């Protein structure tokens, strides 16, 4: 991917989806890309199929409401000059977002999230997690408003799992698009889950061999992987955290599962997930 052509933005008309839309607009202007807005109504098939006057009126009401709201979104001042396409679908399953992204040849999905308590709660059990888990297109998750969105430093967390090389290559492609640096971090947990240097070194050599070039890997020790990733990003003043995902089998082991109690760092920074 030499250029970015289209960005898909799923919207539910919440403030968080507008945060995502604003960021998508900034990226679109930086790369002369278009934006595809997607809203999912989620009405039951029985309502849509029912010819009763009340149900038909209800279906029309929600469809017209969605049309009015999405029209208001397309008229945002920050979207001026951007090629826009608005889609309203009666999807109830957020896995459908991937289908739209592929049908419309989108290079990136940008969406908002209400999560506030760290990486795990950012994804697990949310609609965002469903999109992240099933999207073949990289997803950037936005959690707060950004007046500016300049990516200068990207950090990719890896556990050297199978196919993590493909995730690195995609991350490196985006880093070049954003004119950003890309750092790779491996977090080794202290305590009972500590992995010996010999094992880690073996994984690292296999990673570099498959990649076909030498890449500097930063090692960071922390009581938990989640906390280590966030703390490393904080210390390095990263603008974007990249996390590889394992597709339908769920996210990488350092994303799925409960966080240690009282995680002190919050993933307020943007997170890009890339399917391996």
CSV table of C-alpha atoms in Angstrom, one decimal:
chain,number,residue,atom,x,y,z
A,1,UNK,CA,0.0,0.0,0.0
A,2,UNK,CA,1.8,3.1,-1.3
A,3,UNK,CA,-1.1,5.5,-0.6
A,4,UNK,CA,-4.2,5.5,1.5
A,5,UNK,CA,-7.4,5.7,-0.5
A,6,UNK,CA,-10.3,5.1,1.8
A,7,UNK,CA,-11.0,5.1,5.5
A,8,UNK,CA,-14.1,3.4,7.0
A,9,UNK,CA,-15.7,5.0,10.1
A,10,UNK,CA,-18.5,3.1,11.8
A,11,UNK,CA,-20.6,5.6,13.7
A,12,UNK,CA,-23.4,5.2,16.3
A,13,UNK,CA,-23.8,9.0,16.7
A,14,UNK,CA,-22.1,9.0,20.1
A,15,UNK,CA,-19.5,11.6,21.1
A,16,UNK,CA,-16.9,8.8,20.8
A,17,UNK,CA,-17.8,8.0,17.2
A,18,UNK,CA,-17.4,11.7,16.4
A,19,UNK,CA,-14.0,11.7,18.0
A,20,UNK,CA,-13.1,8.9,15.6
A,21,UNK,CA,-14.6,10.7,12.6
A,22,UNK,CA,-12.6,13.9,13.4
A,23,UNK,CA,-9.4,11.9,13.5
A,24,UNK,CA,-10.3,10.1,10.3
A,25,UNK,CA,-10.9,13.5,8.7
A,26,UNK,CA,-7.4,14.6,9.7
A,27,UNK,CA,-5.8,11.4,8.3
A,28,UNK,CA,-7.9,11.7,5.1
A,29,UNK,CA,-6.7,15.3,4.5
A,30,UNK,CA,-3.1,14.3,5.2
A,31,UNK,CA,-3.3,11.5,2.6
A,32,UNK,CA,-6.0,12.8,0.2
A,33,UNK,CA,-8.2,9.9,1.1
A,34,UNK,CA,-11.9,9.5,1.1
A,35,UNK,CA,-14.1,8.5,4.0
A,36,UNK,CA,-16.9,5.9,4.1
A,37,UNK,CA,-19.4,6.5,7.0
A,38,UNK,CA,-21.2,3.4,8.2
A,39,UNK,CA,-24.2,3.3,10.5
A,40,UNK,CA,-25.8,0.1,11.6
A,41,UNK,CA,-29.5,0.3,12.5
A,42,UNK,CA,-29.8,-3.2,14.0
A,43,UNK,CA,-33.6,-3.6,13.6
A,44,UNK,CA,-35.0,-7.1,13.9
A,45,UNK,CA,-35.9,-8.9,10.7
A,46,UNK,CA,-39.5,-9.4,11.9
A,47,UNK,CA,-40.0,-5.6,12.1
A,48,UNK,CA,-38.6,-5.1,8.6
A,49,UNK,CA,-40.6,-8.0,7.2
A,50,UNK,CA,-43.8,-7.2,8.9
A,51,UNK,CA,-46.4,-5.4,6.7
A,52,UNK,CA,-48.4,-4.2,9.7
A,53,UNK,CA,-48.8,-0.5,9.6
A,54,UNK,CA,-47.3,0.0,13.1
A,55,UNK,CA,-44.1,-2.0,12.4
A,56,UNK,CA,-43.7,-0.5,8.9
A,57,UNK,CA,-44.0,3.0,10.4
A,58,UNK,CA,-41.4,2.1,13.1
A,59,UNK,CA,-39.0,0.8,10.5
A,60,UNK,CA,-39.4,4.0,8.4
A,61,UNK,CA,-39.1,6.2,11.5
A,62,UNK,CA,-35.7,4.7,12.5
A,63,UNK,CA,-34.4,4.7,8.9
A,64,UNK,CA,-35.3,8.3,8.4
A,65,UNK,CA,-33.8,9.2,11.8
A,66,UNK,CA,-30.6,7.5,10.8
A,67,UNK,CA,-30.6,9.4,7.5
A,68,UNK,CA,-31.1,12.7,9.2
A,69,UNK,CA,-28.3,12.1,11.7
A,70,UNK,CA,-25.8,10.8,9.1
A,71,UNK,CA,-26.6,13.8,7.0
A,72,UNK,CA,-25.7,16.0,9.9
A,73,UNK,CA,-22.4,14.1,10.3
A,74,UNK,CA,-21.5,14.7,6.6
A,75,UNK,CA,-22.0,18.4,7.0
A,76,UNK,CA,-19.4,18.7,9.8
A,77,UNK,CA,-17.0,21.6,9.1
A,78,UNK,CA,-13.9,19.5,9.4
A,79,UNK,CA,-15.2,17.2,6.6
A,80,UNK,CA,-15.2,19.9,4.0
A,81,UNK,CA,-13.1,19.0,0.9
A,82,UNK,CA,-13.1,15.2,1.7
A,83,UNK,CA,-14.8,12.7,-0.6
A,84,UNK,CA,-17.6,11.2,1.5
A,85,UNK,CA,-19.8,8.1,1.1
A,86,UNK,CA,-22.5,7.3,3.7
A,87,UNK,CA,-23.9,3.8,4.2
A,88,UNK,CA,-26.9,2.8,6.4
A,89,UNK,CA,-27.2,-1.0,6.8
A,90,UNK,CA,-29.5,-3.0,9.0
A,91,UNK,CA,-26.6,-5.0,10.4
A,92,UNK,CA,-26.8,-6.2,14.0
A,93,UNK,CA,-23.5,-8.0,14.0
A,94,UNK,CA,-20.3,-5.8,14.1
A,95,UNK,CA,-18.4,-8.5,12.2
A,96,UNK,CA,-20.2,-7.1,9.2
A,97,UNK,CA,-17.9,-4.0,9.4
A,98,UNK,CA,-15.1,-6.1,7.8
A,99,UNK,CA,-17.3,-7.0,4.9
A,100,UNK,CA,-18.1,-3.3,4.2
A,101,UNK,CA,-14.4,-2.4,4.6
A,102,UNK,CA,-13.4,-5.0,2.0
A,103,UNK,CA,-16.3,-4.2,-0.4
A,104,UNK,CA,-15.4,-0.6,-0.4
A,105,UNK,CA,-11.6,-1.2,-0.6
A,106,UNK,CA,-10.9,0.6,2.6
A,107,UNK,CA,-7.3,0.7,3.8
A,108,UNK,CA,-8.1,1.6,7.4
A,109,UNK,CA,-10.9,1.5,9.9
A,110,UNK,CA,-11.1,4.3,12.5
A,111,UNK,CA,-13.7,3.9,15.3
A,112,UNK,CA,-14.4,5.2,18.8
A,113,UNK,CA,-14.4,3.3,22.0
A,114,UNK,CA,-15.9,4.0,25.4
A,115,UNK,CA,-13.2,2.0,27.2
A,116,UNK,CA,-11.2,3.8,29.8
A,117,UNK,CA,-9.5,1.2,32.1
A,118,UNK,CA,-6.6,-0.1,30.0
A,119,UNK,CA,-6.0,-2.3,27.0
A,120,UNK,CA,-8.1,-5.3,28.1
A,121,UNK,CA,-11.2,-3.2,28.9
A,122,UNK,CA,-10.7,-1.2,25.8
A,123,UNK,CA,-11.6,-4.3,23.7
A,124,UNK,CA,-13.0,-7.2,25.6
A,125,UNK,CA,-16.8,-7.6,25.5
A,126,UNK,CA,-17.3,-4.5,23.4
A,127,UNK,CA,-18.5,-3.8,19.9
A,128,UNK,CA,-15.0,-2.5,19.2
A,129,UNK,CA,-13.5,-5.8,20.2
A,130,UNK,CA,-15.8,-7.6,17.7
A,131,UNK,CA,-14.6,-5.3,14.9
A,132,UNK,CA,-11.0,-5.6,15.9
A,133,UNK,CA,-11.2,-9.4,16.1
A,134,UNK,CA,-12.8,-9.8,12.7
A,135,UNK,CA,-11.3,-7.0,10.6
A,136,UNK,CA,-8.8,-7.9,8.0
A,137,UNK,CA,-8.2,-4.1,7.7
A,138,UNK,CA,-6.1,-2.4,10.3
A,139,UNK,CA,-8.2,-0.6,12.9
A,140,UNK,CA,-7.4,2.6,14.8
A,141,UNK,CA,-9.3,2.9,18.1
A,142,UNK,CA,-9.9,6.4,19.4
A,143,UNK,CA,-11.0,7.1,22.9
A,144,UNK,CA,-10.8,10.9,23.3
A,145,UNK,CA,-11.0,14.0,21.2
A,146,UNK,CA,-7.9,15.1,19.2
A,147,UNK,CA,-7.6,18.6,17.9
A,148,UNK,CA,-4.5,17.4,16.0
A,149,UNK,CA,-3.5,13.9,15.0
A,150,UNK,CA,0.2,13.8,14.1
A,151,UNK,CA,1.8,10.4,14.3
A,152,UNK,CA,5.6,10.8,14.8
A,153,UNK,CA,6.3,7.7,16.9
A,154,UNK,CA,4.7,4.3,16.7
A,155,UNK,CA,5.3,1.5,19.2
A,156,UNK,CA,4.4,-2.1,18.2
A,157,UNK,CA,4.1,-4.6,21.1
A,158,UNK,CA,4.9,-8.2,20.1
A,159,UNK,CA,5.2,-11.6,21.7
A,160,UNK,CA,7.0,-13.0,18.6
A,161,UNK,CA,4.0,-15.2,18.0
A,162,UNK,CA,3.4,-16.9,14.6
A,163,UNK,CA,2.6,-14.4,11.8
A,164,UNK,CA,3.7,-11.5,13.9
A,165,UNK,CA,6.2,-10.7,11.1
A,166,UNK,CA,3.2,-9.9,8.8
A,167,UNK,CA,1.9,-7.6,11.4
A,168,UNK,CA,5.2,-5.8,11.6
A,169,UNK,CA,5.4,-5.4,7.9
A,170,UNK,CA,1.9,-3.8,7.9
A,171,UNK,CA,2.9,-1.6,10.8
A,172,UNK,CA,6.0,-0.5,9.0
A,173,UNK,CA,4.0,0.4,5.9
A,174,UNK,CA,1.8,2.7,8.0
A,175,UNK,CA,4.8,4.2,9.7
A,176,UNK,CA,6.2,5.1,6.3
A,177,UNK,CA,2.8,6.6,5.3
A,178,UNK,CA,2.7,8.7,8.5
A,179,UNK,CA,6.4,9.6,8.2
A,180,UNK,CA,6.8,8.1,11.7
A,181,UNK,CA,9.4,6.0,13.5
A,182,UNK,CA,8.4,2.5,14.5
A,183,UNK,CA,9.8,0.9,17.7
A,184,UNK,CA,9.2,-2.7,18.7
A,185,UNK,CA,8.8,-3.7,22.4
A,186,UNK,CA,8.7,-7.1,24.0
A,187,UNK,CA,7.5,-7.1,27.6
A,188,UNK,CA,8.7,-9.9,29.8
A,189,UNK,CA,6.7,-10.3,33.0
A,190,UNK,CA,8.6,-10.5,36.3
A,191,UNK,CA,7.7,-13.2,38.8
A,192,UNK,CA,6.3,-16.6,38.1
A,193,UNK,CA,5.6,-15.9,34.4
A,194,UNK,CA,9.1,-14.7,33.6
A,195,UNK,CA,10.5,-16.3,30.5
A,196,UNK,CA,14.2,-17.1,30.4
A,197,UNK,CA,16.5,-15.1,28.1
A,198,UNK,CA,17.5,-18.2,26.1
A,199,UNK,CA,13.8,-18.8,25.1
A,200,UNK,CA,13.2,-15.1,24.3
A,201,UNK,CA,16.5,-14.9,22.3
A,202,UNK,CA,15.4,-18.0,20.2
A,203,UNK,CA,12.1,-16.3,19.5
A,204,UNK,CA,13.8,-13.1,18.5
A,205,UNK,CA,16.2,-14.8,16.1
A,206,UNK,CA,13.3,-16.7,14.5
A,207,UNK,CA,11.4,-13.4,14.1
A,208,UNK,CA,14.3,-11.6,12.5
A,209,UNK,CA,15.1,-14.6,10.2
A,210,UNK,CA,11.6,-14.6,8.9
A,211,UNK,CA,11.5,-10.9,8.5
A,212,UNK,CA,14.8,-11.0,6.6
A,213,UNK,CA,16.4,-8.0,8.2
A,214,UNK,CA,17.7,-6.9,11.6
A,215,UNK,CA,15.2,-4.9,13.7
A,216,UNK,CA,16.0,-3.4,17.0
A,217,UNK,CA,13.8,-5.0,19.7
A,218,UNK,CA,13.3,-3.2,23.0
A,219,UNK,CA,12.9,-5.4,26.1
A,220,UNK,CA,10.9,-4.1,29.0
A,221,UNK,CA,10.2,-5.9,32.3
A,222,UNK,CA,6.9,-5.4,34.2
A,223,UNK,CA,4.6,-7.2,36.6
A,224,UNK,CA,2.1,-7.5,33.8
A,225,UNK,CA,2.4,-7.3,30.0
A,226,UNK,CA,-0.5,-4.8,29.7
A,227,UNK,CA,1.0,-2.5,32.2
A,228,UNK,CA,4.4,-2.8,30.7
A,229,UNK,CA,3.2,-1.9,27.2
A,230,UNK,CA,1.3,1.2,28.5
A,231,UNK,CA,4.2,2.3,30.6
A,232,UNK,CA,6.7,1.9,27.8
A,233,UNK,CA,4.6,3.9,25.5
A,234,UNK,CA,4.2,6.6,28.2
A,235,UNK,CA,8.0,6.8,28.8
A,236,UNK,CA,8.7,6.9,25.0
A,237,UNK,CA,6.0,9.5,24.3
A,238,UNK,CA,4.5,7.3,21.7
A,239,UNK,CA,1.7,8.7,19.5
A,240,UNK,CA,0.2,5.3,18.4
A,241,UNK,CA,0.4,1.8,20.0
A,242,UNK,CA,0.2,-1.1,17.5
A,243,UNK,CA,-1.1,-4.5,18.7
A,244,UNK,CA,-1.2,-7.6,16.5
A,245,UNK,CA,-4.3,-9.7,16.7
A,246,UNK,CA,-5.1,-13.3,16.2
A,247,UNK,CA,-8.3,-12.8,14.2
A,248,UNK,CA,-11.3,-14.9,15.1
A,249,UNK,CA,-9.4,-16.8,17.8
A,250,UNK,CA,-9.3,-13.7,19.8
A,251,UNK,CA,-6.7,-11.0,20.5
A,252,UNK,CA,-3.1,-11.7,21.5
A,253,UNK,CA,-2.7,-13.2,25.0
A,254,UNK,CA,-1.6,-9.8,26.3
A,255,UNK,CA,-4.9,-8.2,25.4
A,256,UNK,CA,-7.5,-10.9,26.3
A,257,UNK,CA,-7.9,-11.6,30.0
A,258,UNK,CA,-8.3,-9.5,33.1
A,259,UNK,CA,-5.9,-6.8,34.0
A,260,UNK,CA,-4.1,-6.8,37.3
A,261,UNK,CA,-6.2,-4.9,39.9
A,262,UNK,CA,-5.9,-1.1,39.8
A,263,UNK,CA,-3.9,-0.7,36.6
A,264,UNK,CA,-2.4,2.7,37.0
A,265,UNK,CA,-2.0,3.5,33.3
A,266,UNK,CA,-4.9,4.1,31.0
A,267,UNK,CA,-4.7,3.5,27.3
A,268,UNK,CA,-5.9,7.0,26.4
A,269,UNK,CA,-3.6,7.0,23.4
A,270,UNK,CA,-4.8,5.8,20.0
A,271,UNK,CA,-4.4,2.0,19.5
A,272,UNK,CA,-4.0,0.4,16.1
A,273,UNK,CA,-4.7,-3.3,15.8
A,274,UNK,CA,-3.4,-5.3,12.9
A,275,UNK,CA,-4.6,-8.8,12.1
A,276,UNK,CA,-1.8,-11.3,11.6
